[in-house]
Each structure stands twice: as C-alpha cells, then as structure tokens.
Coordinates of C-alpha atoms (C1' of nucleotides) in Angstrom, one line a residue:
Chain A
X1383 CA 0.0 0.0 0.0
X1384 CA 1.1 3.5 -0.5
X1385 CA 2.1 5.6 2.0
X1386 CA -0.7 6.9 3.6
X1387 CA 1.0 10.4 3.9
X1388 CA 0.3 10.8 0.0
X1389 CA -3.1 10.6 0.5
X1390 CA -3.2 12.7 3.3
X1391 CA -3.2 15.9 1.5
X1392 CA -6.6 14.8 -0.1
X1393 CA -8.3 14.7 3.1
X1394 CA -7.2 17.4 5.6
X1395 CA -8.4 15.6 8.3
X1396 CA -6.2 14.5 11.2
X1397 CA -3.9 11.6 9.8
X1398 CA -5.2 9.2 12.9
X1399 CA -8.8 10.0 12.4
X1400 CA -8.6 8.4 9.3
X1401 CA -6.8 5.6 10.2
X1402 CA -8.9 4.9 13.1
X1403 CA -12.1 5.2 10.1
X1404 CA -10.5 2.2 8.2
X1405 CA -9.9 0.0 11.0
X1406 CA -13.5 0.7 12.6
X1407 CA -14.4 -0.5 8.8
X1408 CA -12.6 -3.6 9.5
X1409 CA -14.6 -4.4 12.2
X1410 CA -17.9 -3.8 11.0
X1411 CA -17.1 -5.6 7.9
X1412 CA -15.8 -8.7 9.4
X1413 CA -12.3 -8.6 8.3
X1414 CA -11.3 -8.4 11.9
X1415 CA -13.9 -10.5 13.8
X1416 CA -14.3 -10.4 17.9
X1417 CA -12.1 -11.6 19.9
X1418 CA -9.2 -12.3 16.9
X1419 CA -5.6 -10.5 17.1
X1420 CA -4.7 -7.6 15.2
X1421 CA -1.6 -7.2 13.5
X1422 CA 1.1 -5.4 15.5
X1423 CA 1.8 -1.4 15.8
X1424 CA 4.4 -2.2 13.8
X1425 CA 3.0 -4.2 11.2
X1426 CA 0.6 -1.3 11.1
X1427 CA 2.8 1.6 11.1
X1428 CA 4.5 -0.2 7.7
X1429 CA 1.3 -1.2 6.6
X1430 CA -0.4 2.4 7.0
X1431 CA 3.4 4.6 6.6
X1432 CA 2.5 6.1 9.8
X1433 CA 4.3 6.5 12.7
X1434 CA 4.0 4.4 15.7
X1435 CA 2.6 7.2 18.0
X1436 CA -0.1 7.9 15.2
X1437 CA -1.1 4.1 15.2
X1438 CA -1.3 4.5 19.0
X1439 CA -3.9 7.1 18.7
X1440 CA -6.2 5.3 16.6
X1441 CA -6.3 2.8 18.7
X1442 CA -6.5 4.9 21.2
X1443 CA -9.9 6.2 19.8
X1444 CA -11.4 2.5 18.8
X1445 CA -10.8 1.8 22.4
X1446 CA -13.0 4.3 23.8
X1447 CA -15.6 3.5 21.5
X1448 CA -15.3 -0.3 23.2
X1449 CA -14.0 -2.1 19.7
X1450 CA -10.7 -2.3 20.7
X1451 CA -8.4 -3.6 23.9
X1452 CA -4.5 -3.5 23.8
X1453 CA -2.8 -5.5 26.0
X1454 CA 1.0 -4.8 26.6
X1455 CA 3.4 -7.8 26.0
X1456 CA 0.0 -9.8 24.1
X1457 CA -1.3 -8.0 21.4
X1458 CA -4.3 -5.7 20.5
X1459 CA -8.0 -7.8 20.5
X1460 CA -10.8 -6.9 18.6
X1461 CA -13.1 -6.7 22.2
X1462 CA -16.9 -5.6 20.3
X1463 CA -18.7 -4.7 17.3
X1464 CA -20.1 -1.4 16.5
X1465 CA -23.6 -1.0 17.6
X1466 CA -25.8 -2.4 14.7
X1467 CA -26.1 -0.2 12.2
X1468 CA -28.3 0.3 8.9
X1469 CA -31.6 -0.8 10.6
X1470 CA -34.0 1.5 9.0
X1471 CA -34.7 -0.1 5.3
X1472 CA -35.6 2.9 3.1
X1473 CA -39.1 2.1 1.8
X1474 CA -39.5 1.1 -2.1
X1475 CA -42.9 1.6 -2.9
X1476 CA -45.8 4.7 -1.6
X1477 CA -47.4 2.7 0.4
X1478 CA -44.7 1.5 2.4
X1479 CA -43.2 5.5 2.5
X1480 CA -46.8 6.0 3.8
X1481 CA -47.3 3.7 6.4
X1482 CA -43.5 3.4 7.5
X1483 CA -44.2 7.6 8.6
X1484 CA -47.1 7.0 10.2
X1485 CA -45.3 5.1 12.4
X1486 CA -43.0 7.1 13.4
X1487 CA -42.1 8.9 16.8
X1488 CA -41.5 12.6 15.7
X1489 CA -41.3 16.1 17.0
X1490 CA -42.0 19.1 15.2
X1491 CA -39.0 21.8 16.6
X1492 CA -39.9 24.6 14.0
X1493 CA -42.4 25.8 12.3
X1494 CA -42.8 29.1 9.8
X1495 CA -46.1 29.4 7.8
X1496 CA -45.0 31.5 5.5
X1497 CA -41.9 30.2 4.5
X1498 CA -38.9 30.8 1.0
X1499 CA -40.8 28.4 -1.6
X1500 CA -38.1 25.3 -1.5
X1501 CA -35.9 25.1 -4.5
X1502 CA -37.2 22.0 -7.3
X1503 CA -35.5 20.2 -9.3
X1504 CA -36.3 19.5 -13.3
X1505 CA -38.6 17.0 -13.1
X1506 CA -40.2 17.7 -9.4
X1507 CA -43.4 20.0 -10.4
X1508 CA -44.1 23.7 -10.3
X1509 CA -44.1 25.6 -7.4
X1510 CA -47.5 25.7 -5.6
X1511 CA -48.5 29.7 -4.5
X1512 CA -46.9 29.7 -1.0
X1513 CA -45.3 26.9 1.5
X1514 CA -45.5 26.3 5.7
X1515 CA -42.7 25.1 6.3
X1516 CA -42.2 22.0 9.0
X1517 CA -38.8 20.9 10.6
X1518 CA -38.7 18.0 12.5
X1519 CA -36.8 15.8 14.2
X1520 CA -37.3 11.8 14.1
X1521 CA -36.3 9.5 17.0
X1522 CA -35.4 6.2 17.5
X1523 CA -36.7 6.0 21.5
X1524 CA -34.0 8.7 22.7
X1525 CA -31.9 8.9 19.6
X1526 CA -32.9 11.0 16.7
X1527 CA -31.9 9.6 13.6
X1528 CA -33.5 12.2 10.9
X1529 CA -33.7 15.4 10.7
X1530 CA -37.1 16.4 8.0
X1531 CA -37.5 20.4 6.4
X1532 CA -40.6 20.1 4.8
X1533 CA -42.8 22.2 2.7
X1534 CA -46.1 21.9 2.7
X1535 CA -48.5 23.5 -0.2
X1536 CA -49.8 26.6 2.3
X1537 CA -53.5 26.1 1.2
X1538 CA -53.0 21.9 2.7
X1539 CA -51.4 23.5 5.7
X1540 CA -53.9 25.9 6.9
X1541 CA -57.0 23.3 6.5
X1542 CA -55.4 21.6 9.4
X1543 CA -53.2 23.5 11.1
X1544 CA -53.2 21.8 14.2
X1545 CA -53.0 18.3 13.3
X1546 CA -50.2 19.3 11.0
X1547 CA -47.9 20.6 13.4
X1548 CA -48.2 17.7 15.9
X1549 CA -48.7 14.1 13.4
X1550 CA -46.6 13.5 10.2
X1551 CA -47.9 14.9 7.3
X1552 CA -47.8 12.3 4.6
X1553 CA -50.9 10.1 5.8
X1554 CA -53.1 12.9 6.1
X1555 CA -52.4 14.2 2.8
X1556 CA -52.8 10.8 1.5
X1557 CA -56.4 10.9 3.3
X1558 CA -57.6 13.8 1.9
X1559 CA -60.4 13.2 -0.6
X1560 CA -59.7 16.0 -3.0
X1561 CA -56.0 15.7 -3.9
X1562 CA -54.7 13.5 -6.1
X1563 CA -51.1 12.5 -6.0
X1564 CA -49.7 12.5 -9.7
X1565 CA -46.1 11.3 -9.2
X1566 CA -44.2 11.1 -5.8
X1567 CA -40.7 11.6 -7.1
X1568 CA -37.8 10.5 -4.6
X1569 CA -33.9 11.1 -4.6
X1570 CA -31.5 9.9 -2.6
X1571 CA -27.9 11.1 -2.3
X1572 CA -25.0 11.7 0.2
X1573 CA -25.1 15.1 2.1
X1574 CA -23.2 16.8 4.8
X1575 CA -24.5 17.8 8.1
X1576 CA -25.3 21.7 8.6
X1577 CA -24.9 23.0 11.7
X1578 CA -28.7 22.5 12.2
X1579 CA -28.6 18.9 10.5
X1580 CA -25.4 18.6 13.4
X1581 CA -26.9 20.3 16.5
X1582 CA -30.6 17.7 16.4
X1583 CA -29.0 14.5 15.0
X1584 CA -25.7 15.0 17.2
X1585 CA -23.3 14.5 15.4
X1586 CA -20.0 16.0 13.7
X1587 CA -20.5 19.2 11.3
X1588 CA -19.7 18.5 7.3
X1589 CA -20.3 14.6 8.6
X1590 CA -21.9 12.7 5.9
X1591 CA -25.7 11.7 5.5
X1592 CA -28.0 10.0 3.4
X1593 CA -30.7 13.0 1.9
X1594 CA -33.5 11.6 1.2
X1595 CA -35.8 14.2 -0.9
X1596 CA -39.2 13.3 -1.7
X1597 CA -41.6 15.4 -3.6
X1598 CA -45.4 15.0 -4.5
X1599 CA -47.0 16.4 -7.3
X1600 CA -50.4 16.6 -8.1
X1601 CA -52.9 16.1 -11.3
X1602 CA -51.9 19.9 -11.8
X1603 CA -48.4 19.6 -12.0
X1604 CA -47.9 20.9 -8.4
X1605 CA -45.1 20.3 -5.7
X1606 CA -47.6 20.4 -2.7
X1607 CA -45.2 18.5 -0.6
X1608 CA -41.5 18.7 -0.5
X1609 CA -39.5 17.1 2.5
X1610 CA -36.2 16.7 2.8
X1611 CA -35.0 13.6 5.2
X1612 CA -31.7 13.8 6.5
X1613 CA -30.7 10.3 8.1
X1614 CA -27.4 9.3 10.4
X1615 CA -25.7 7.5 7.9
X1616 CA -25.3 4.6 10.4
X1617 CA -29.0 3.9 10.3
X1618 CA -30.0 4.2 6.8
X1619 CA -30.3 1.7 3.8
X1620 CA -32.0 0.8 0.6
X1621 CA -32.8 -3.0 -0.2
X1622 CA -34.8 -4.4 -3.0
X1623 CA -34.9 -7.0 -5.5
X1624 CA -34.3 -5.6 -9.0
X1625 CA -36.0 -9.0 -10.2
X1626 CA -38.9 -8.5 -7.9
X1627 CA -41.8 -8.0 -10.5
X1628 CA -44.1 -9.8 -8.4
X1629 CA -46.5 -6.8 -8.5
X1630 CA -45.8 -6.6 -12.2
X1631 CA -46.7 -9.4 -14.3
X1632 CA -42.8 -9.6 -15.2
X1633 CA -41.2 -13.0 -15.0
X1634 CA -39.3 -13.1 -11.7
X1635 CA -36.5 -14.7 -13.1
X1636 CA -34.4 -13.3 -16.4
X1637 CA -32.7 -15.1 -19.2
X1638 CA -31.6 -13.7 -21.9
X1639 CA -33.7 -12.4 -24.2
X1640 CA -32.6 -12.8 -28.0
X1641 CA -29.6 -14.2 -29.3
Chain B
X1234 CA -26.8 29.2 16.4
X1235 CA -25.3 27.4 19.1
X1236 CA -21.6 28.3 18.7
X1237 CA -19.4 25.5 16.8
X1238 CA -16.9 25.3 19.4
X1239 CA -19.7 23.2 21.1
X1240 CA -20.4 20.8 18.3
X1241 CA -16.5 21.2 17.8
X1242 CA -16.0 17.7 20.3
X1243 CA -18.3 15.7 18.5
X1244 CA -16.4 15.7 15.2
X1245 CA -12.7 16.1 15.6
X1246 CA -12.1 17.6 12.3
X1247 CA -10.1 20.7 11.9
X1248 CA -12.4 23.6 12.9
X1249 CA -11.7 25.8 9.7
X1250 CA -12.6 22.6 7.2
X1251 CA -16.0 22.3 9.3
X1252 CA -16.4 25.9 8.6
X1253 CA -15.4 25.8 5.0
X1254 CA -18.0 22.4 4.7
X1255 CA -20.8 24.9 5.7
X1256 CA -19.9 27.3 3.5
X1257 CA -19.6 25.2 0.9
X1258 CA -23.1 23.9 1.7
X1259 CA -24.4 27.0 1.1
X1260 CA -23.0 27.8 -2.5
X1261 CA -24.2 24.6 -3.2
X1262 CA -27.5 24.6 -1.7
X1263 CA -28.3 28.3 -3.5
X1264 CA -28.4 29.8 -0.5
X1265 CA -25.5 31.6 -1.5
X1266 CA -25.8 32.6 -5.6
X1267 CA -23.3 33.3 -7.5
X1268 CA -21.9 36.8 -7.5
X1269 CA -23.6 37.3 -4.4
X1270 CA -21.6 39.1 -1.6
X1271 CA -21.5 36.9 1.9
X1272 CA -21.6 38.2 5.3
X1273 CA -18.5 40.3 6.2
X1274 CA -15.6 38.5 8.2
X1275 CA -17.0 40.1 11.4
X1276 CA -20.7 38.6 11.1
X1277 CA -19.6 35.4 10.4
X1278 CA -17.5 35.1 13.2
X1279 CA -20.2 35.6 15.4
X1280 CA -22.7 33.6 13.2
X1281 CA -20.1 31.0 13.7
X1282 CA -18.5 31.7 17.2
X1283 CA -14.7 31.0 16.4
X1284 CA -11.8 33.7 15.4
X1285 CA -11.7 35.6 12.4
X1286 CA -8.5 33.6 11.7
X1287 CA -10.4 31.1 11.6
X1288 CA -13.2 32.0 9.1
X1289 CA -10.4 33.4 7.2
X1290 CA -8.9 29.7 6.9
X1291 CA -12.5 28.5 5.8
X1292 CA -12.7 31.0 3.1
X1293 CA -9.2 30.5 1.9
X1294 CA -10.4 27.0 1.1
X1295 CA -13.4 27.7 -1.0
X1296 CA -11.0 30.4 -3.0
X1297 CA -8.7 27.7 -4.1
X1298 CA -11.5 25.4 -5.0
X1299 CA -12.7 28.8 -7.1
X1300 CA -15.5 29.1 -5.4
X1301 CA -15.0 32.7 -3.3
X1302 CA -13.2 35.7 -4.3
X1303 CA -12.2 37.6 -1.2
X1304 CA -11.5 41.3 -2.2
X1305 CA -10.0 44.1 0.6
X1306 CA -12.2 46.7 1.2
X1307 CA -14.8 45.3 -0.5
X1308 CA -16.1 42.0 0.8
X1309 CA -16.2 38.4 -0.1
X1310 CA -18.4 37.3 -3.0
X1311 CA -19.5 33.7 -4.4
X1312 CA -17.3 33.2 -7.6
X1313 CA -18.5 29.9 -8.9
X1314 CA -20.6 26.5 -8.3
X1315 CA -18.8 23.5 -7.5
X1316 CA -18.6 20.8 -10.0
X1317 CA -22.0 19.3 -11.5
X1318 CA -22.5 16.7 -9.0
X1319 CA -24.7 13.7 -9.1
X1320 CA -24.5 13.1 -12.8
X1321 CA -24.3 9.3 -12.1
X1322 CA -28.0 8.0 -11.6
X1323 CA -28.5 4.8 -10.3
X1324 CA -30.4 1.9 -12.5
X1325 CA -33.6 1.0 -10.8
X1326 CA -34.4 -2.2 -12.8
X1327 CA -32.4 -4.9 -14.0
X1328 CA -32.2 -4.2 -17.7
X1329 CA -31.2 -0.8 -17.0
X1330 CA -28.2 -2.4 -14.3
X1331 CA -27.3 -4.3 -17.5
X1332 CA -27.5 -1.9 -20.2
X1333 CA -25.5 1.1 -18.0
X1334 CA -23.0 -1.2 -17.1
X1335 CA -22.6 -2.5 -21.0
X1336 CA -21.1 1.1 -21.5
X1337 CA -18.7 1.1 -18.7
X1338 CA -14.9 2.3 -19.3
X1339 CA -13.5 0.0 -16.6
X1340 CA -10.3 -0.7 -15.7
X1341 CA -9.4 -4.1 -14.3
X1342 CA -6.7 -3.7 -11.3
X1343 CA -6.4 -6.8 -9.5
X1344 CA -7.6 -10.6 -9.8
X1345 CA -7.8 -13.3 -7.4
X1346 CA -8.7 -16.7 -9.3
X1347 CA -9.0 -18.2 -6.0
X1348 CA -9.9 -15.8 -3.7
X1349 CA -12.0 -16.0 0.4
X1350 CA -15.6 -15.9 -0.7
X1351 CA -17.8 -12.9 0.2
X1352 CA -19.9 -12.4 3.2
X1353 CA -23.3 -12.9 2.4
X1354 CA -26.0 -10.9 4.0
X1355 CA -29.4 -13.1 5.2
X1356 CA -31.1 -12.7 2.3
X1357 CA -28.1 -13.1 0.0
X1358 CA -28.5 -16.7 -1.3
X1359 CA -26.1 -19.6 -0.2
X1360 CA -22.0 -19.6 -1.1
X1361 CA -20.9 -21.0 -4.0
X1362 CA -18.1 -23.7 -4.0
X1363 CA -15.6 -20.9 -4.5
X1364 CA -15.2 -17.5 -6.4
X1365 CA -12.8 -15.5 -8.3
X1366 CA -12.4 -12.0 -7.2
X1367 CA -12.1 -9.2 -9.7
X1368 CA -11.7 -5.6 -8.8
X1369 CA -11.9 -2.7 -11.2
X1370 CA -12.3 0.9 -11.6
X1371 CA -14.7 2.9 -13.6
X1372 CA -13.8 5.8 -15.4
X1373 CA -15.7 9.1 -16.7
X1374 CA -13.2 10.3 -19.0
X1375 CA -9.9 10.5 -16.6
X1376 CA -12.2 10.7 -13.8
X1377 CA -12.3 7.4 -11.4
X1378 CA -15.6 7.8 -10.0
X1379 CA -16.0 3.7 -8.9
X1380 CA -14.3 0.8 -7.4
X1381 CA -15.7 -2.2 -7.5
X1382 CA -15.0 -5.6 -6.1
X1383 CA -16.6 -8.5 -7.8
X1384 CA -16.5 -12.2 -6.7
X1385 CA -17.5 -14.4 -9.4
X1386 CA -18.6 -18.1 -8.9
X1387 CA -15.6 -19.5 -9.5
X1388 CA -16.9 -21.7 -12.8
X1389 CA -18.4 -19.2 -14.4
X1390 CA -15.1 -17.3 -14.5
X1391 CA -13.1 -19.8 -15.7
X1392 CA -15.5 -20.2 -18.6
X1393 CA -14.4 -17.2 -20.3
X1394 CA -11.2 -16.3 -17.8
X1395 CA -10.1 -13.6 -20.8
X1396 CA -13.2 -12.1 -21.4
X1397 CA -14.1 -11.9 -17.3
X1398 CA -10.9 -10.1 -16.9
X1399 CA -11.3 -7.6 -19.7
X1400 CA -15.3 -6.7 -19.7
X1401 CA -17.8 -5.8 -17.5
X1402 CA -19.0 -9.6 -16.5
X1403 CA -22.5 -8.8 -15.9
X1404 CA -24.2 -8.7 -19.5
X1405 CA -22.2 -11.8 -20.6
X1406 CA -23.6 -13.5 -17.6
X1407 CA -27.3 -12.4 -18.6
X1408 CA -26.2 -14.1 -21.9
X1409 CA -25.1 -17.3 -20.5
X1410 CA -28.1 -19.4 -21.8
X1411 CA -27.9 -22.0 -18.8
X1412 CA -27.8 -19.5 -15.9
X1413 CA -31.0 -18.3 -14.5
X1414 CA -31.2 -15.1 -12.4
X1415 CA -33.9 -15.6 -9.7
X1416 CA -33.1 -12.5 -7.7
X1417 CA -30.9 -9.5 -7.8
X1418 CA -30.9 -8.0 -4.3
X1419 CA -29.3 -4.3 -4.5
X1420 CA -28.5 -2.7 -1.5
X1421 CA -27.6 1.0 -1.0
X1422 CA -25.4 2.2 1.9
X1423 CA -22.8 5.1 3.1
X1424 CA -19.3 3.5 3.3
X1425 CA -16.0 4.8 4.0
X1426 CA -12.8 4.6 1.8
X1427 CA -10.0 2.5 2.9
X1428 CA -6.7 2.9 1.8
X1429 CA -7.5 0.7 -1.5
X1430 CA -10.4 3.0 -2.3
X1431 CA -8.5 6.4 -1.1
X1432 CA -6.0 5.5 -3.6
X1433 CA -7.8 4.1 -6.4
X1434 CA -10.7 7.3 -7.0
X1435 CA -8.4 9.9 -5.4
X1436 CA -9.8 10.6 -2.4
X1437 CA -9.1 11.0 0.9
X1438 CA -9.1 8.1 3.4
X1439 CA -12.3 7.4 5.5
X1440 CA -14.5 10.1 3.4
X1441 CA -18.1 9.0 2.7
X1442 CA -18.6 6.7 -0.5
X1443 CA -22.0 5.6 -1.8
X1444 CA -21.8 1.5 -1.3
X1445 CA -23.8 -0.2 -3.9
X1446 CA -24.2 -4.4 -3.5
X1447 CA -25.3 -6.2 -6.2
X1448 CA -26.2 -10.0 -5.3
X1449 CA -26.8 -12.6 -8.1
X1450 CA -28.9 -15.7 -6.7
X1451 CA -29.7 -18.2 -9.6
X1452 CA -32.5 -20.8 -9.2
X1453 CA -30.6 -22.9 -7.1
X1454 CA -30.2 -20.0 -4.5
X1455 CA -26.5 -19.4 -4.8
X1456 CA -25.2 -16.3 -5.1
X1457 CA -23.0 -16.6 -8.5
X1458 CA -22.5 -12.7 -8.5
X1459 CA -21.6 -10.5 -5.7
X1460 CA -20.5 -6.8 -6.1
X1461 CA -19.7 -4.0 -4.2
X1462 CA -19.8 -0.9 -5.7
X1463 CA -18.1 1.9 -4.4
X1464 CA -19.0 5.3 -5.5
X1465 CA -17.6 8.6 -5.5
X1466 CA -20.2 10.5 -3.4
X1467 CA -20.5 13.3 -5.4
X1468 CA -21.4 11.7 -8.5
X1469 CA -23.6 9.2 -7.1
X1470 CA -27.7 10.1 -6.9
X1471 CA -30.9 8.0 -6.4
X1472 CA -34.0 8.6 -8.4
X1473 CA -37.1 6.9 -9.0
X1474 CA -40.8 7.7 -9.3
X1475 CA -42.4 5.9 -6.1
X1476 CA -45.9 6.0 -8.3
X1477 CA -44.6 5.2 -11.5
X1478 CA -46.4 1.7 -11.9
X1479 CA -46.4 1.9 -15.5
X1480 CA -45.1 -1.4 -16.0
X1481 CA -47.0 -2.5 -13.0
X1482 CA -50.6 -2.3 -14.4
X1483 CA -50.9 -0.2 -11.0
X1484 CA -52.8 3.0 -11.4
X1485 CA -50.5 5.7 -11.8
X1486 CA -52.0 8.0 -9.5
X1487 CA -53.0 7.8 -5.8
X1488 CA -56.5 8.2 -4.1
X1489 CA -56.8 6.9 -0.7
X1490 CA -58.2 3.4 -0.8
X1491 CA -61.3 3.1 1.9
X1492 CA -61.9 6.0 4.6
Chain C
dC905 C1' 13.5 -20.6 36.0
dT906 C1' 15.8 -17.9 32.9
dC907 C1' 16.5 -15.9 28.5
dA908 C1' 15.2 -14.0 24.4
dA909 C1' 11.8 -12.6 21.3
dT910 C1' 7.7 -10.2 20.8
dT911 C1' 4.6 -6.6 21.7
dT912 C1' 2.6 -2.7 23.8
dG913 C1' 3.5 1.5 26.9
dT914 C1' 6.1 5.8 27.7
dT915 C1' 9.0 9.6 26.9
dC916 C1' 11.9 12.9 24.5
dG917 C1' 12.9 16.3 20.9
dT918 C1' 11.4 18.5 16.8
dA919 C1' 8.5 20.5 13.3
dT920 C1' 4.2 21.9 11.7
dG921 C1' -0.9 22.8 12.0
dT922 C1' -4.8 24.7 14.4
dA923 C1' -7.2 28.3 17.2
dT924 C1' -7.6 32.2 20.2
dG925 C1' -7.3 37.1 21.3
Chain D
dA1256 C1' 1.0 40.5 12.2
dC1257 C1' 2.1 38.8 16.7
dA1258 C1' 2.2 36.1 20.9
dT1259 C1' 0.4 32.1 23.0
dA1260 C1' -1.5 27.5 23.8
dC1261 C1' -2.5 23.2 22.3
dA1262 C1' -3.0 19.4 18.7
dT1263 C1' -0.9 16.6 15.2
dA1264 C1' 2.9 13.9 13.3
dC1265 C1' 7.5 12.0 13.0
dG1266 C1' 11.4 9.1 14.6
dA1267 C1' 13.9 7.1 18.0
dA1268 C1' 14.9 5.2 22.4
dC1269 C1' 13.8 2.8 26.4
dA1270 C1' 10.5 0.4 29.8
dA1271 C1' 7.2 -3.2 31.0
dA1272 C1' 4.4 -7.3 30.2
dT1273 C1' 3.8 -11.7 28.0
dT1274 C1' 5.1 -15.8 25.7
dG1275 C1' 7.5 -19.8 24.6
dA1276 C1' 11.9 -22.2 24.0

DNA sequence: CTCAATTTGTTCGTATGTATG
DNA sequence: ACATACATACGAACAAATTGA
C-alpha cells in the first residue's frame, strides 16, 4: 500500500482520524472478527506509513468506543462490534413511505407558515403559490436519527393547522379526498450535516448523510409537498430486489432475451 | 446558532474545514448565488463563534476550490458552483443495471482466481463452492468515480477467464443461456474509503462513499454474483418515481383506498 | 527458571498545524 | 502581524508485560 501520507493531503483531516475510520471499517465488515488479534503497531505503522505514535492514537480512539483492547506484552484484541447499524430499510414503494411515517415517533421543533418556496429540481413539479414550512426531528426511543424540512403547499397546511404541526404529514395528505397525487418523485444522495442537520442529529459538522428528498406532485403539475429527510448514515439503507416483479406481471427470473 | 466550538467535540475535524464544509453547503445549496456578496468577516465570526482567523482559513479553502473571491475593502463574493454533481443516476431495474454497465470504461486492477468468498447478507442466497475475485475501476473520461469488487462463482469465470478479466461480466452472464437469475438483491449504503479505495478514486481516506451491493442468486439459491460498488459520493444520486407503476398495471396515480 | 523474542506503553525532541485574542 | 497555547505527526529510544523455548 502507498504511503498513507500521500493521500493525506486529499483529506485534511487529522492523519489518525482516518486511520482509526479504516480500522473501525474492518470491524464492522468482518475482516477483523471479535475476539481475533490484530496485526502489531508495527506491522501497522508499515502497513499504513505512519508513525508508531499515530497508530497508537487510533487505537486509542477504537478503544473508547469499546472495539478495541491493547494489552501490553499480548497483542491488540478486537473486544466488540459497532452498535448495529443500517436498521432503518428505506421504503420502495408509496405505500410503504406512507405507512413506515405513520409510524414514526417525531417532534416538530420549528415551524414558519409563510416560508422561502423550496428550490425543485427538473422533473419535481411547479411551485404551488406559498409553502409552511415544518422541521422535525425523528427518534429512535431517545436517539434522533433524521432530521425532515418540509414544505407543505400553504392552502394543505392551513386546513389543518393543528394536526399538521403535531402528526406527520404524509398520511393525512394521503387521506384527503380531494387531492390526487400524480407522481411522488424520490432522490437519494450523500449530504453533509449543517450545523442544524449537526446540532438535532448530534453528530460532527460537514459529517456525511443519506438525503432523502421526496416530492409530490399533483394532477396539476404541483409540488404540494416537499421534504427533505436527512438520516445518520449509520441507520440508513435501501434494499430491493431488482427481479422483484411480483407486482408486475414480469417473469421473476431473467434469461436472456434474444440471441 | 449554538456556537461550533460546542459541536466542535463531537467531530474532531479541523475547525476551519467544518467551517469551509458549511460554507460550501451553502453555494451549493443556492443559498448563497453566485456573485452574491457573503456576510462580512466580522458577522460570520459571530454567526459561527470562532476567530476571524479562523473563518479566514474557511474562506481560503473555497477560494482555491474557485468558489470565493475575497476582495479588501470590498467583501467576499460567491465566484462559482462547485462541479455538476450527481450526474451518475443509479439503475432501478435490471435491464437498465445491465445496459448502463454494458457502457462502462473499466479498468481491471487486481484478480484473485481463488480468492476467500464474500460475506453474504441473510437474504443473499447460499455460497458457491468458490469464487474469483475481480476488482476494477470505472472511469468518466480521466475521472475514477468507482471501485468495484466482484466475486464471481468460481466456474463461471473460468468459462471465459479472458473475457471476465477484460469486460464488464455482468451482460455476458445475462447471456449465458444456462444460468437463471432468480433475484438481484441491491443494496444501498454510506461506506467509508479505505486505503484501497482512497488511492484508487483519489480521495481521501475514510470520506463517505455511496456502497452499492449487487447479489446474483440463480434458481438454485446461490449467489453466483456479488459486487460492491463503491461510488464517489459526489457523482452518485438515487432517483425513481415511487408512483410510476407503468409497467406495473398499478394506477398511476393515488387516491386513498377506503376512509 | 531464565532468557530471548515479541509486543505494547512511555517519553523525548522537533516540526508543523490549528485556534484564540 | 504577533504572541500564546494546544494538537498533530514523525522518529527514536527505552520500559514493562507476555510468551515460549
């Protein structure tokens, strides 16, 4: 491997900050199971081009966080695993977005009913007259995993003000007799945390997370919802079966088509 | 704001580059537009509670990326966008897996004919007797914007070792007239590099990467095709339409289903 | 039991980076 | 721009614990 010092100029984060990232990786991936030896602070330092004392403080880090246990004269022990991580499965389909939200444990923390329209991408709609917007926080019993900024078509807002600002959104929307949900157009990609994204989901500003956007348009072309889901990257993932037409009338199996 | 210097302890990165992530955020986001003129030094400093030295790190950051222009006397101003990002849009079907990774410039950079198998989720399917590991990098132009480690079943590579090790191996697999392709789980997490992905798409170690499995699982439940995709965040996005049933025979719009 | 090899723990000196006021 | 304090990183030497011959 390359010295790690040539990298580090990519990066500008502290040298054993990243070394102690690719060893937590090891762990969580398996590669160094519980309970097995690691290699040595010197096999390290050669292996990472490091020096020892930068080794040292990785390790240092890994065990405070319980994954690792150095014993002098012995070796260093994997001791633990990371705390179990991607268990909230991204939903695939509206109405398993719909009833996963209803679900959840939230708490509105700002509100402003006349809010900046949100910005739309190509394909997501025009812009409905004015937006309420609704941040909220989602929790996991104590530990908020998600931080939402959504904007809500002003006119759906104000007919129910109340329940809006305490229950999720999304299932009474779906509820209401008169609107008709065209497309519900979803993007995910890899964000940073703002220092309001860092301050409610606790964790380190510019850390990464999965951005979740969803936007529903109705019959007349109109964004009347907007949200923005900002998970801890540790919780979040997206499973399906690419070959899971069951719903679809496709074969569930594939060979090839033609010659 | 709460001041940084309190969420300062939860990250351990560099102060200035957490301040430089926000700002760069903010370009990104629209909330700063180009040509605009930012807060002066001083308001930022107490919008951010650190030094002015300190913003003045932040900002020197974004002007070698070209994205501020700091002029005395007159104030800082937004100078330019950061790169197009998310260009790369993730297949949601399995013809459209196939057919974008027909096109692929990749790069094969190591083989392992007989390599440790993969670790295989629950759902993944059963091991094969033993696999072939191929790793490669995808290119946009110069650009290296994906690593990928692929373990083959074993028999399938030695079928066609010299095509396996110079083309993508998934669309001569779809041709293979005897294999059948009961599922294709995908699954969609945030990763970190390690040193082998730091140096082979040029970024720094432990910074976020958009992990992409793709599992194989022919009618006999083994899992002749496992992949890990690892994608440079910024290029990777997400999109699908949640209520685009087209090919589902599913209406296309949504009315609530019983009150 | 002792010795040597192995492995982590500790300390020093030096240079540079980060952050404040 | 300066003075100050602390963090990061290197290399090297030595101390202490463990293991096995």
């Amino acid at each position: 491997m390359a010295k790690l010092s040539l990298n580090y100029d990519r990066s500008r984060v502290p040298l054993y900050i990243q070394v102690a990232s690719v060893m937590r990786q090891r762990i969580e991936s398996g590669r160094w199971r519980e309970g097995d030896k690691i290699s040595t602070i010197e096999a390290l330092e050669t292996e990472f081009g490091v020096a020892r004392v930068t080794i040292r403080q990785a390790i240092e880090i890994l065990r405070e966080e319980g994954l690792l246990d150095a014993r002098q004269g012995r070796g260093t022990f994997v001791s633990g695993k990371p705390r179990e991580r991607h268990w909230l499965n991204l939903a695939n389909d509206f109405d398993a977005v719909v009833s996963s939200v209803k679900n959840n444990v939230i708490r509105i923390v700002h509100i402003e009913e006349e809010a900046q329209p949100p910005i739309l991408g190509d394909n997501e709609g025009t812009l409905a007259d004015a937006y309420a917007l609704l941040r909220s926080v989602q929790y996991n019993g104590d530990e908020p995993f998600a931080m939402v900024n959504l904007y809500l078509a002003r006119d759906l807002f104000l007919r129910e003000r109340k329940r809006f600002t305490h229950l999720p959104a999304l299932p009474r929307i779906v509820e209401m007799e008169d609107v008709t949900i065209r497309h519900c157009y979803q993007t995910v990609t890899i964000g940073v945390a703002d220092p309001e994204i860092s301050e409610r989901l606790k964790i380190g500003l510019g850390e990464p997370t999965a951005d979740c956007r969803l936007v529903l348009v109705d019959d007349h072309g109109v964004a009347i919802y907007a949200a923005d889901f900002h998970y801890h990257r540790n919780c979040f993932a997206l499973r399906r079966d690419l070959l899971d037409r069951a719903a679809s009338g496709k074969p569930s199996s594939y060979r090839r088509k033609a010659s």
